[in-house]
């Protein structure tokens, strides 16, 4: 998309000139745009979007923890879903979109089922699956790392966690890719229709899977949810189905992108790849710095539930806030030389998994997957390098690669 001439006297056009994720070159490097925003003002009221853009680390960290900032019953922060559409029905009751006390009720249920012991129990499966995928990647002589590894591992892991049969993995992944488009500010009619079809698929699929697990319990997370729900009676049937859908989508899309973003950063900064090669135990550091340097989730949406002062600006109740995670993670007031990828960075606490009551429940699992991948790659392919031209995903909200070609030697 090309940039159109802007009338700087028009507040909406002036806002778009300062921040427009659909201008040419934005997806390749959004961080220079974030820098201009941060230097102009934070929070910054974007007239065209009708939202306050939050770009500084301290401000975003605060609104993620602030009781006067919440979701406010908003299922989508750009436009609205058609009432009673499949998309509308599939998004009802997501824990991600709830405020206390409803959020607290479901979070307690998640904590009972999504335990550290259950996550740790997946370690052997993850190691085996990574080895299996890398065997195939090596046999092919390298190629697109997204297609050969990053798009498949997280899907397999979240399906294993939820008890989704292996035969259904690819169909679920295909429909999830259609749904993820809903996170972007603008989607086409064709993308909206595909998301509607995908929502209908998941409502039916997870509805049937939940009913099957009611009579055929297993060691999977969905069975644990059902058992906990029957004991405490704290979740409705629709919430159970829809939060299974939410966990599936959230459990693999971000992790796939984090793997790709981390590998690209390591190979773009050869000194960091060399450091990992010398000590593969630094894979955890790589994961944390990849989360900061190129966050797979670029923004969060919130609404003010009361008046508050943010960055010296008073924001009234009922205003929409767009927290730009990618900008906050590159804030020079919080991170020295923020544009440098540094796996030895001290006090490295990116906001990519959120903070406060909405801190990502699956963060430990995502970290385990990425650490396993980074360690396995450097041990098996120490001479790996970037191949032909990489291709960015066209999405703004979920930042990653559509294609990431690498050479193994």
mmCIF file of C-alpha atoms in Angstrom:
data_model
loop_
_atom_site.group_PDB
_atom_site.id
_atom_site.type_symbol
_atom_site.label_atom_id
_atom_site.label_comp_id
_atom_site.label_asym_id
_atom_site.label_seq_id
_atom_site.Cartn_x
_atom_site.Cartn_y
_atom_site.Cartn_z
ATOM 1 C CA UNK A 1 0.000 0.000 0.000
ATOM 2 C CA UNK A 2 1.357 3.446 -0.891
ATOM 3 C CA UNK A 3 1.228 6.495 1.317
ATOM 4 C CA UNK A 4 -1.341 9.079 0.269
ATOM 5 C CA UNK A 5 -0.724 12.819 0.616
ATOM 6 C CA UNK A 6 -1.979 14.062 3.956
ATOM 7 C CA UNK A 7 -3.553 17.367 4.924
ATOM 8 C CA UNK A 8 -1.650 18.237 8.083
ATOM 9 C CA UNK A 9 -4.394 20.716 9.078
ATOM 10 C CA UNK A 10 -6.870 17.845 9.391
ATOM 11 C CA UNK A 11 -6.350 16.091 12.800
ATOM 12 C CA UNK A 12 -7.338 12.695 11.410
ATOM 13 C CA UNK A 13 -5.022 12.944 8.428
ATOM 14 C CA UNK A 14 -2.216 14.310 10.611
ATOM 15 C CA UNK A 15 -2.658 11.287 12.901
ATOM 16 C CA UNK A 16 -2.461 8.910 9.957
ATOM 17 C CA UNK A 17 0.687 10.631 8.739
ATOM 18 C CA UNK A 18 2.276 9.948 12.139
ATOM 19 C CA UNK A 19 0.997 6.394 12.613
ATOM 20 C CA UNK A 20 -0.528 4.228 9.907
ATOM 21 C CA UNK A 21 0.323 0.492 10.009
ATOM 22 C CA UNK A 22 -0.875 0.112 6.415
ATOM 23 C CA UNK A 23 1.655 2.447 4.810
ATOM 24 C CA UNK A 24 4.405 1.045 2.618
ATOM 25 C CA UNK A 25 7.352 -0.207 4.638
ATOM 26 C CA UNK A 26 5.604 -0.173 8.016
ATOM 27 C CA UNK A 27 5.555 -3.958 8.473
ATOM 28 C CA UNK A 28 9.242 -4.211 7.588
ATOM 29 C CA UNK A 29 10.186 -1.656 10.257
ATOM 30 C CA UNK A 30 7.432 -0.380 12.568
ATOM 31 C CA UNK A 31 9.972 0.660 15.184
ATOM 32 C CA UNK A 32 11.011 3.925 13.522
ATOM 33 C CA UNK A 33 7.303 4.874 13.489
ATOM 34 C CA UNK A 34 7.036 3.980 17.173
ATOM 35 C CA UNK A 35 10.071 6.147 17.943
ATOM 36 C CA UNK A 36 8.420 9.181 16.314
ATOM 37 C CA UNK A 37 5.236 8.560 18.281
ATOM 38 C CA UNK A 38 7.116 8.227 21.554
ATOM 39 C CA UNK A 39 9.089 11.393 20.874
ATOM 40 C CA UNK A 40 5.941 13.327 19.890
ATOM 41 C CA UNK A 41 3.826 12.463 22.914
ATOM 42 C CA UNK A 42 2.820 9.439 24.982
ATOM 43 C CA UNK A 43 -0.008 8.856 25.362
ATOM 44 C CA UNK A 44 -0.892 10.255 21.934
ATOM 45 C CA UNK A 45 -4.506 10.686 20.836
ATOM 46 C CA UNK A 46 -4.910 9.263 17.345
ATOM 47 C CA UNK A 47 -7.871 11.109 15.851
ATOM 48 C CA UNK A 48 -8.338 8.697 12.937
ATOM 49 C CA UNK A 49 -8.476 5.637 15.197
ATOM 50 C CA UNK A 50 -10.273 7.390 18.048
ATOM 51 C CA UNK A 51 -7.822 5.878 20.536
ATOM 52 C CA UNK A 52 -5.003 6.889 22.841
ATOM 53 C CA UNK A 53 -1.735 5.282 21.726
ATOM 54 C CA UNK A 54 0.558 4.308 24.605
ATOM 55 C CA UNK A 55 4.194 3.866 23.592
ATOM 56 C CA UNK A 56 6.299 4.186 26.757
ATOM 57 C CA UNK A 57 7.237 1.170 28.852
ATOM 58 C CA UNK A 58 6.317 2.696 32.225
ATOM 59 C CA UNK A 59 2.902 3.839 30.959
ATOM 60 C CA UNK A 60 2.046 0.512 29.343
ATOM 61 C CA UNK A 61 3.213 -1.463 32.364
ATOM 62 C CA UNK A 62 0.924 0.688 34.486
ATOM 63 C CA UNK A 63 -2.224 0.304 32.382
ATOM 64 C CA UNK A 64 -1.722 -3.468 32.270
ATOM 65 C CA UNK A 65 -1.919 -3.484 36.086
ATOM 66 C CA UNK A 66 -4.292 -0.536 36.676
ATOM 67 C CA UNK A 67 -7.749 -1.507 38.086
ATOM 68 C CA UNK A 68 -9.275 1.544 36.365
ATOM 69 C CA UNK A 69 -8.294 0.094 32.970
ATOM 70 C CA UNK A 70 -10.041 -3.006 31.625
ATOM 71 C CA UNK A 71 -11.777 -4.594 28.682
ATOM 72 C CA UNK A 72 -15.146 -2.972 29.277
ATOM 73 C CA UNK A 73 -17.131 -5.710 27.493
ATOM 74 C CA UNK A 74 -15.424 -4.889 24.185
ATOM 75 C CA UNK A 75 -14.810 -8.025 22.107
ATOM 76 C CA UNK A 76 -13.191 -6.046 19.275
ATOM 77 C CA UNK A 77 -11.420 -2.704 19.481
ATOM 78 C CA UNK A 78 -11.704 -1.918 15.771
ATOM 79 C CA UNK A 79 -15.287 -2.022 14.520
ATOM 80 C CA UNK A 80 -17.809 -4.567 15.786
ATOM 81 C CA UNK A 81 -18.917 -8.124 15.174
ATOM 82 C CA UNK A 82 -22.362 -8.645 13.725
ATOM 83 C CA UNK A 83 -24.727 -9.585 16.590
ATOM 84 C CA UNK A 84 -25.288 -13.347 16.862
ATOM 85 C CA UNK A 85 -22.899 -14.097 13.999
ATOM 86 C CA UNK A 86 -20.663 -17.139 14.414
ATOM 87 C CA UNK A 87 -17.776 -14.767 15.184
ATOM 88 C CA UNK A 88 -19.836 -13.035 17.862
ATOM 89 C CA UNK A 89 -20.946 -16.319 19.452
ATOM 90 C CA UNK A 90 -17.442 -17.817 19.314
ATOM 91 C CA UNK A 91 -15.869 -14.799 21.063
ATOM 92 C CA UNK A 92 -18.303 -14.643 23.989
ATOM 93 C CA UNK A 93 -16.892 -15.559 27.368
ATOM 94 C CA UNK A 94 -13.189 -15.461 26.465
ATOM 95 C CA UNK A 95 -11.159 -14.948 29.629
ATOM 96 C CA UNK A 96 -9.009 -12.523 27.626
ATOM 97 C CA UNK A 97 -11.995 -10.199 27.228
ATOM 98 C CA UNK A 98 -13.266 -10.285 30.827
ATOM 99 C CA UNK A 99 -12.903 -7.947 33.784
ATOM 100 C CA UNK A 100 -13.197 -8.942 37.463
ATOM 101 C CA UNK A 101 -15.125 -10.570 39.033
ATOM 102 C CA UNK A 102 -15.903 -12.746 35.954
ATOM 103 C CA UNK A 103 -12.239 -12.826 34.993
ATOM 104 C CA UNK A 104 -11.237 -13.878 38.521
ATOM 105 C CA UNK A 105 -13.730 -16.736 38.434
ATOM 106 C CA UNK A 106 -12.309 -18.184 35.213
ATOM 107 C CA UNK A 107 -8.675 -17.443 36.088
ATOM 108 C CA UNK A 108 -9.001 -19.600 39.218
ATOM 109 C CA UNK A 109 -10.345 -22.428 37.079
ATOM 110 C CA UNK A 110 -7.457 -22.030 34.642
ATOM 111 C CA UNK A 111 -4.997 -22.149 37.543
ATOM 112 C CA UNK A 112 -6.454 -25.454 38.791
ATOM 113 C CA UNK A 113 -6.166 -27.102 35.377
ATOM 114 C CA UNK A 114 -3.206 -25.325 33.717
ATOM 115 C CA UNK A 115 -0.614 -26.280 36.349
ATOM 116 C CA UNK A 116 3.172 -26.099 36.148
ATOM 117 C CA UNK A 117 3.225 -29.872 36.562
ATOM 118 C CA UNK A 118 1.005 -30.293 33.497
ATOM 119 C CA UNK A 119 3.207 -27.938 31.450
ATOM 120 C CA UNK A 120 6.399 -29.660 32.593
ATOM 121 C CA UNK A 121 4.869 -32.991 31.625
ATOM 122 C CA UNK A 122 4.960 -31.849 27.987
ATOM 123 C CA UNK A 123 8.739 -31.387 27.937
ATOM 124 C CA UNK A 124 9.477 -34.885 26.636
ATOM 125 C CA UNK A 125 6.834 -34.551 23.917
ATOM 126 C CA UNK A 126 8.259 -31.182 22.841
ATOM 127 C CA UNK A 127 11.835 -32.492 22.631
ATOM 128 C CA UNK A 128 10.709 -35.510 20.607
ATOM 129 C CA UNK A 129 8.573 -33.397 18.257
ATOM 130 C CA UNK A 130 11.377 -30.875 17.678
ATOM 131 C CA UNK A 131 13.792 -33.692 16.816
ATOM 132 C CA UNK A 132 11.244 -35.232 14.454
ATOM 133 C CA UNK A 133 10.637 -31.947 12.630
ATOM 134 C CA UNK A 134 14.347 -31.125 12.418
ATOM 135 C CA UNK A 135 15.093 -34.591 11.027
ATOM 136 C CA UNK A 136 12.743 -33.771 8.159
ATOM 137 C CA UNK A 137 14.230 -30.283 7.808
ATOM 138 C CA UNK A 138 17.753 -31.712 7.636
ATOM 139 C CA UNK A 139 16.719 -34.331 5.095
ATOM 140 C CA UNK A 140 15.371 -31.548 2.890
ATOM 141 C CA UNK A 141 18.657 -29.658 3.198
ATOM 142 C CA UNK A 142 17.063 -26.674 4.922
ATOM 143 C CA UNK A 143 14.519 -24.329 3.378
ATOM 144 C CA UNK A 144 11.635 -22.372 4.885
ATOM 145 C CA UNK A 145 11.934 -22.643 8.670
ATOM 146 C CA UNK A 146 8.356 -21.448 9.167
ATOM 147 C CA UNK A 147 6.938 -24.244 7.030
ATOM 148 C CA UNK A 148 9.440 -26.842 8.218
ATOM 149 C CA UNK A 149 9.247 -26.145 11.964
ATOM 150 C CA UNK A 150 7.723 -22.974 13.390
ATOM 151 C CA UNK A 151 4.187 -23.441 12.019
ATOM 152 C CA UNK A 152 3.981 -27.105 13.034
ATOM 153 C CA UNK A 153 5.528 -27.462 16.490
ATOM 154 C CA UNK A 154 3.218 -25.119 18.475
ATOM 155 C CA UNK A 155 0.113 -26.570 16.779
ATOM 156 C CA UNK A 156 1.178 -30.088 17.703
ATOM 157 C CA UNK A 157 1.917 -29.050 21.300
ATOM 158 C CA UNK A 158 -1.360 -27.191 21.944
ATOM 159 C CA UNK A 159 -3.288 -30.052 20.332
ATOM 160 C CA UNK A 160 -1.486 -32.517 22.587
ATOM 161 C CA UNK A 161 -2.326 -30.329 25.587
ATOM 162 C CA UNK A 162 -6.023 -30.040 24.693
ATOM 163 C CA UNK A 163 -6.399 -33.624 23.537
ATOM 164 C CA UNK A 164 -7.110 -32.789 19.876
ATOM 165 C CA UNK A 165 -6.525 -35.872 17.679
ATOM 166 C CA UNK A 166 -3.500 -35.702 15.364
ATOM 167 C CA UNK A 167 -5.739 -36.186 12.308
ATOM 168 C CA UNK A 168 -7.415 -32.829 13.044
ATOM 169 C CA UNK A 169 -4.275 -30.705 13.543
ATOM 170 C CA UNK A 170 -4.022 -29.264 10.043
ATOM 171 C CA UNK A 171 -7.717 -28.426 9.690
ATOM 172 C CA UNK A 172 -7.686 -26.655 13.044
ATOM 173 C CA UNK A 173 -4.545 -24.739 12.071
ATOM 174 C CA UNK A 174 -6.080 -23.644 8.746
ATOM 175 C CA UNK A 175 -9.204 -22.295 10.452
ATOM 176 C CA UNK A 176 -7.176 -20.601 13.171
ATOM 177 C CA UNK A 177 -5.215 -18.677 10.526
ATOM 178 C CA UNK A 178 -8.502 -17.301 9.189
ATOM 179 C CA UNK A 179 -9.582 -16.190 12.672
ATOM 180 C CA UNK A 180 -6.360 -14.381 13.539
ATOM 181 C CA UNK A 181 -7.119 -11.752 10.875
ATOM 182 C CA UNK A 182 -9.795 -10.359 13.205
ATOM 183 C CA UNK A 183 -7.100 -8.835 15.402
ATOM 184 C CA UNK A 184 -6.005 -6.368 12.741
ATOM 185 C CA UNK A 185 -7.570 -2.882 12.486
ATOM 186 C CA UNK A 186 -8.847 -3.403 8.934
ATOM 187 C CA UNK A 187 -9.951 -6.651 7.291
ATOM 188 C CA UNK A 188 -11.489 -7.249 3.881
ATOM 189 C CA UNK A 189 -14.951 -8.650 3.259
ATOM 190 C CA UNK A 190 -13.359 -11.894 2.075
ATOM 191 C CA UNK A 191 -11.299 -12.184 5.253
ATOM 192 C CA UNK A 192 -14.388 -11.445 7.358
ATOM 193 C CA UNK A 193 -16.301 -14.193 5.552
ATOM 194 C CA UNK A 194 -13.443 -16.660 6.051
ATOM 195 C CA UNK A 195 -13.323 -15.778 9.760
ATOM 196 C CA UNK A 196 -17.092 -16.337 9.993
ATOM 197 C CA UNK A 197 -16.714 -19.795 8.446
ATOM 198 C CA UNK A 198 -13.799 -20.589 10.773
ATOM 199 C CA UNK A 199 -15.815 -19.519 13.820
ATOM 200 C CA UNK A 200 -18.675 -21.800 12.797
ATOM 201 C CA UNK A 201 -16.187 -24.655 12.354
ATOM 202 C CA UNK A 202 -14.690 -24.180 15.825
ATOM 203 C CA UNK A 203 -18.050 -23.800 17.567
ATOM 204 C CA UNK A 204 -19.064 -27.133 16.124
ATOM 205 C CA UNK A 205 -15.677 -28.827 16.578
ATOM 206 C CA UNK A 206 -15.014 -27.836 20.180
ATOM 207 C CA UNK A 207 -18.670 -28.324 21.071
ATOM 208 C CA UNK A 208 -18.403 -31.960 19.987
ATOM 209 C CA UNK A 209 -14.973 -32.397 21.591
ATOM 210 C CA UNK A 210 -16.213 -31.096 24.957
ATOM 211 C CA UNK A 211 -19.182 -33.464 24.893
ATOM 212 C CA UNK A 212 -16.877 -36.379 24.077
ATOM 213 C CA UNK A 213 -14.574 -35.489 26.977
ATOM 214 C CA UNK A 214 -17.504 -35.398 29.408
ATOM 215 C CA UNK A 215 -17.821 -39.166 28.978
ATOM 216 C CA UNK A 216 -14.259 -40.044 27.900
ATOM 217 C CA UNK A 217 -11.896 -38.250 30.263
ATOM 218 C CA UNK A 218 -8.178 -38.280 29.577
ATOM 219 C CA UNK A 219 -5.029 -36.654 30.835
ATOM 220 C CA UNK A 220 -5.512 -33.581 28.636
ATOM 221 C CA UNK A 221 -6.224 -30.022 29.708
ATOM 222 C CA UNK A 222 -9.783 -30.056 28.374
ATOM 223 C CA UNK A 223 -10.633 -33.039 30.588
ATOM 224 C CA UNK A 224 -9.094 -31.209 33.544
ATOM 225 C CA UNK A 225 -11.224 -28.126 32.794
ATOM 226 C CA UNK A 226 -14.377 -30.234 32.699
ATOM 227 C CA UNK A 227 -13.530 -31.956 35.973
ATOM 228 C CA UNK A 228 -12.721 -28.647 37.685
ATOM 229 C CA UNK A 229 -15.893 -27.062 36.298
ATOM 230 C CA UNK A 230 -18.090 -29.906 37.551
ATOM 231 C CA UNK A 231 -16.514 -29.647 40.981
ATOM 232 C CA UNK A 232 -16.741 -25.880 41.339
ATOM 233 C CA UNK A 233 -19.605 -25.155 38.910
ATOM 234 C CA UNK A 234 -17.868 -21.926 37.858
ATOM 235 C CA UNK A 235 -17.984 -22.113 34.062
ATOM 236 C CA UNK A 236 -20.875 -22.304 31.631
ATOM 237 C CA UNK A 237 -20.931 -24.764 28.697
ATOM 238 C CA UNK A 238 -20.446 -21.896 26.206
ATOM 239 C CA UNK A 239 -17.504 -20.501 28.200
ATOM 240 C CA UNK A 240 -15.913 -23.953 28.234
ATOM 241 C CA UNK A 241 -16.210 -24.350 24.467
ATOM 242 C CA UNK A 242 -15.110 -20.810 23.647
ATOM 243 C CA UNK A 243 -12.143 -20.761 26.011
ATOM 244 C CA UNK A 244 -10.953 -24.043 24.502
ATOM 245 C CA UNK A 245 -11.080 -22.247 21.132
ATOM 246 C CA UNK A 246 -9.247 -19.254 22.610
ATOM 247 C CA UNK A 247 -6.503 -21.423 24.110
ATOM 248 C CA UNK A 248 -5.994 -23.213 20.822
ATOM 249 C CA UNK A 249 -5.496 -19.986 18.855
ATOM 250 C CA UNK A 250 -3.465 -18.199 21.524
ATOM 251 C CA UNK A 251 -1.414 -21.322 22.183
ATOM 252 C CA UNK A 252 0.231 -21.572 18.808
ATOM 253 C CA UNK A 253 0.022 -18.395 16.689
ATOM 254 C CA UNK A 254 2.215 -16.295 18.986
ATOM 255 C CA UNK A 255 4.689 -19.127 19.625
ATOM 256 C CA UNK A 256 5.130 -19.812 15.898
ATOM 257 C CA UNK A 257 5.963 -16.152 15.344
ATOM 258 C CA UNK A 258 8.268 -16.022 18.376
ATOM 259 C CA UNK A 259 10.292 -18.939 17.011
ATOM 260 C CA UNK A 260 10.632 -17.269 13.603
ATOM 261 C CA UNK A 261 11.415 -13.825 15.005
ATOM 262 C CA UNK A 262 14.020 -15.268 17.367
ATOM 263 C CA UNK A 263 15.795 -17.293 14.685
ATOM 264 C CA UNK A 264 15.868 -14.302 12.332
ATOM 265 C CA UNK A 265 17.367 -12.099 15.070
ATOM 266 C CA UNK A 266 20.031 -14.668 15.953
ATOM 267 C CA UNK A 267 21.120 -15.041 12.354
ATOM 268 C CA UNK A 268 21.002 -11.327 11.669
ATOM 269 C CA UNK A 269 23.316 -10.728 14.644
ATOM 270 C CA UNK A 270 26.060 -13.352 14.147
ATOM 271 C CA UNK A 271 27.807 -12.480 17.422
ATOM 272 C CA UNK A 272 24.664 -13.523 19.305
ATOM 273 C CA UNK A 273 24.414 -16.776 17.327
ATOM 274 C CA UNK A 274 28.079 -17.409 18.176
ATOM 275 C CA UNK A 275 27.379 -16.784 21.872
ATOM 276 C CA UNK A 276 24.521 -19.291 21.813
ATOM 277 C CA UNK A 277 26.690 -21.772 19.928
ATOM 278 C CA UNK A 278 29.339 -21.454 22.655
ATOM 279 C CA UNK A 279 26.723 -21.935 25.388
ATOM 280 C CA UNK A 280 23.382 -23.488 24.297
ATOM 281 C CA UNK A 281 22.199 -23.010 27.874
ATOM 282 C CA UNK A 282 21.569 -19.363 26.886
ATOM 283 C CA UNK A 283 18.435 -20.428 24.963
ATOM 284 C CA UNK A 284 16.248 -18.954 27.723
ATOM 285 C CA UNK A 285 17.984 -15.588 27.318
ATOM 286 C CA UNK A 286 17.366 -15.779 23.576
ATOM 287 C CA UNK A 287 13.649 -16.312 24.149
ATOM 288 C CA UNK A 288 13.371 -13.304 26.469
ATOM 289 C CA UNK A 289 15.314 -10.996 24.157
ATOM 290 C CA UNK A 290 13.342 -12.187 21.107
ATOM 291 C CA UNK A 291 10.148 -11.289 22.980
ATOM 292 C CA UNK A 292 11.531 -7.795 23.567
ATOM 293 C CA UNK A 293 13.295 -7.097 20.286
ATOM 294 C CA UNK A 294 10.474 -8.173 17.952
ATOM 295 C CA UNK A 295 7.364 -9.017 19.938
ATOM 296 C CA UNK A 296 4.967 -11.436 18.201
ATOM 297 C CA UNK A 297 2.077 -9.458 19.745
ATOM 298 C CA UNK A 298 2.314 -5.785 18.789
ATOM 299 C CA UNK A 299 -0.567 -4.201 20.688
ATOM 300 C CA UNK A 300 -3.191 -4.684 23.379
ATOM 301 C CA UNK A 301 -6.583 -2.966 23.540
ATOM 302 C CA UNK A 302 -8.068 -1.584 26.751
ATOM 303 C CA UNK A 303 -10.749 0.849 27.909
ATOM 304 C CA UNK A 304 -10.580 3.301 30.794
ATOM 305 C CA UNK A 305 -13.075 2.288 33.502
ATOM 306 C CA UNK A 306 -12.424 5.499 35.371
ATOM 307 C CA UNK A 307 -10.549 8.765 34.917
ATOM 308 C CA UNK A 308 -6.766 8.552 35.246
ATOM 309 C CA UNK A 309 -3.638 10.584 34.556
ATOM 310 C CA UNK A 310 -1.159 8.892 32.238
ATOM 311 C CA UNK A 311 2.120 10.485 31.257
ATOM 312 C CA UNK A 312 0.898 13.840 32.533
ATOM 313 C CA UNK A 313 -2.320 13.644 30.462
ATOM 314 C CA UNK A 314 -5.755 13.165 32.028
ATOM 315 C CA UNK A 315 -7.823 10.564 30.197
ATOM 316 C CA UNK A 316 -11.530 10.409 30.939
ATOM 317 C CA UNK A 317 -13.544 7.277 31.621
ATOM 318 C CA UNK A 318 -14.694 5.333 28.565
ATOM 319 C CA UNK A 319 -11.699 6.090 26.335
ATOM 320 C CA UNK A 320 -9.999 3.400 24.261
ATOM 321 C CA UNK A 321 -6.296 2.740 24.816
ATOM 322 C CA UNK A 322 -4.030 1.026 22.314
ATOM 323 C CA UNK A 323 -0.918 -0.165 24.123
ATOM 324 C CA UNK A 324 1.848 -0.581 21.540
ATOM 325 C CA UNK A 325 3.884 -3.430 23.033
ATOM 326 C CA UNK A 326 6.452 -3.246 20.252
ATOM 327 C CA UNK A 327 7.067 0.419 21.088
ATOM 328 C CA UNK A 328 7.265 -0.101 24.856
ATOM 329 C CA UNK A 329 9.777 -2.925 24.433
ATOM 330 C CA UNK A 330 12.030 -0.539 22.495
ATOM 331 C CA UNK A 331 11.692 2.382 24.944
ATOM 332 C CA UNK A 332 15.221 3.815 25.456
ATOM 333 C CA UNK A 333 14.231 5.013 28.939
ATOM 334 C CA UNK A 334 13.851 1.360 29.965
ATOM 335 C CA UNK A 335 16.290 -0.474 27.659
ATOM 336 C CA UNK A 336 19.761 0.747 26.741
ATOM 337 C CA UNK A 337 20.421 0.576 22.983
ATOM 338 C CA UNK A 338 16.940 -0.860 22.390
ATOM 339 C CA UNK A 339 17.539 -1.557 18.687
ATOM 340 C CA UNK A 340 20.379 -3.969 19.452
ATOM 341 C CA UNK A 341 19.583 -7.678 19.900
ATOM 342 C CA UNK A 342 21.486 -8.648 23.068
ATOM 343 C CA UNK A 343 20.908 -11.984 24.793
ATOM 344 C CA UNK A 344 22.994 -10.779 27.764
ATOM 345 C CA UNK A 345 20.720 -7.777 28.393
ATOM 346 C CA UNK A 346 20.276 -7.150 32.163
ATOM 347 C CA UNK A 347 16.870 -6.573 33.810
ATOM 348 C CA UNK A 348 15.181 -7.810 30.665
ATOM 349 C CA UNK A 349 11.432 -7.823 31.330
ATOM 350 C CA UNK A 350 9.527 -7.253 28.070
ATOM 351 C CA UNK A 351 5.769 -6.751 28.167
ATOM 352 C CA UNK A 352 5.043 -9.221 25.365
ATOM 353 C CA UNK A 353 3.221 -11.650 27.672
ATOM 354 C CA UNK A 354 1.350 -8.795 29.334
ATOM 355 C CA UNK A 355 1.281 -8.053 33.056
ATOM 356 C CA UNK A 356 -1.211 -7.964 35.893
ATOM 357 C CA UNK A 357 -4.355 -10.094 35.869
ATOM 358 C CA UNK A 358 -4.157 -10.767 32.116
ATOM 359 C CA UNK A 359 -0.574 -12.064 32.155
ATOM 360 C CA UNK A 360 -0.417 -14.874 29.596
ATOM 361 C CA UNK A 361 -1.433 -18.164 31.218
ATOM 362 C CA UNK A 362 0.547 -20.099 28.603
ATOM 363 C CA UNK A 363 3.814 -18.148 28.900
ATOM 364 C CA UNK A 364 5.744 -21.002 30.545
ATOM 365 C CA UNK A 365 4.709 -23.407 27.780
ATOM 366 C CA UNK A 366 5.679 -20.940 25.026
ATOM 367 C CA UNK A 367 9.063 -20.374 26.661
ATOM 368 C CA UNK A 368 9.679 -24.115 26.939
ATOM 369 C CA UNK A 369 8.926 -24.628 23.241
ATOM 370 C CA UNK A 370 11.156 -21.758 22.108
ATOM 371 C CA UNK A 371 14.061 -22.658 24.387
ATOM 372 C CA UNK A 372 13.934 -26.245 23.119
ATOM 373 C CA UNK A 373 13.949 -25.044 19.493
ATOM 374 C CA UNK A 374 16.785 -22.523 19.860
ATOM 375 C CA UNK A 375 18.959 -25.038 21.680
ATOM 376 C CA UNK A 376 18.264 -27.824 19.183
ATOM 377 C CA UNK A 377 18.941 -25.583 16.176
ATOM 378 C CA UNK A 378 22.321 -24.342 17.384
ATOM 379 C CA UNK A 379 23.427 -27.823 18.430
ATOM 380 C CA UNK A 380 22.335 -29.553 15.230
ATOM 381 C CA UNK A 381 23.034 -26.801 12.691
ATOM 382 C CA UNK A 382 25.816 -24.589 14.140
ATOM 383 C CA UNK A 383 26.617 -23.169 10.663
ATOM 384 C CA UNK A 384 23.027 -22.218 9.871
ATOM 385 C CA UNK A 385 22.543 -18.899 8.073
ATOM 386 C CA UNK A 386 19.795 -16.840 6.480
ATOM 387 C CA UNK A 387 18.886 -17.972 2.983
ATOM 388 C CA UNK A 388 17.017 -16.078 0.271
ATOM 389 C CA UNK A 389 14.667 -13.143 0.813
ATOM 390 C CA UNK A 390 12.507 -13.449 3.923
ATOM 391 C CA UNK A 391 8.778 -12.655 3.606
ATOM 392 C CA UNK A 392 6.924 -10.827 6.362
ATOM 393 C CA UNK A 393 3.427 -11.846 7.407
ATOM 394 C CA UNK A 394 0.930 -9.176 6.220
ATOM 395 C CA UNK A 395 -0.546 -8.822 9.725
ATOM 396 C CA UNK A 396 0.105 -5.850 12.004
ATOM 397 C CA UNK A 397 -1.258 -7.267 15.276
ATOM 398 C CA UNK A 398 0.621 -10.588 15.081
ATOM 399 C CA UNK A 399 4.162 -9.881 13.904
ATOM 400 C CA UNK A 400 6.060 -12.696 12.252
ATOM 401 C CA UNK A 401 7.259 -14.209 8.998
ATOM 402 C CA UNK A 402 5.312 -15.932 6.268
ATOM 403 C CA UNK A 403 8.582 -17.389 4.944
ATOM 404 C CA UNK A 404 11.979 -17.612 6.637
ATOM 405 C CA UNK A 405 14.433 -19.464 4.347
ATOM 406 C CA UNK A 406 17.629 -20.711 5.981
ATOM 407 C CA UNK A 407 20.686 -22.628 4.810
ATOM 408 C CA UNK A 408 22.049 -25.302 7.142
ATOM 409 C CA UNK A 409 25.724 -24.891 6.220
#
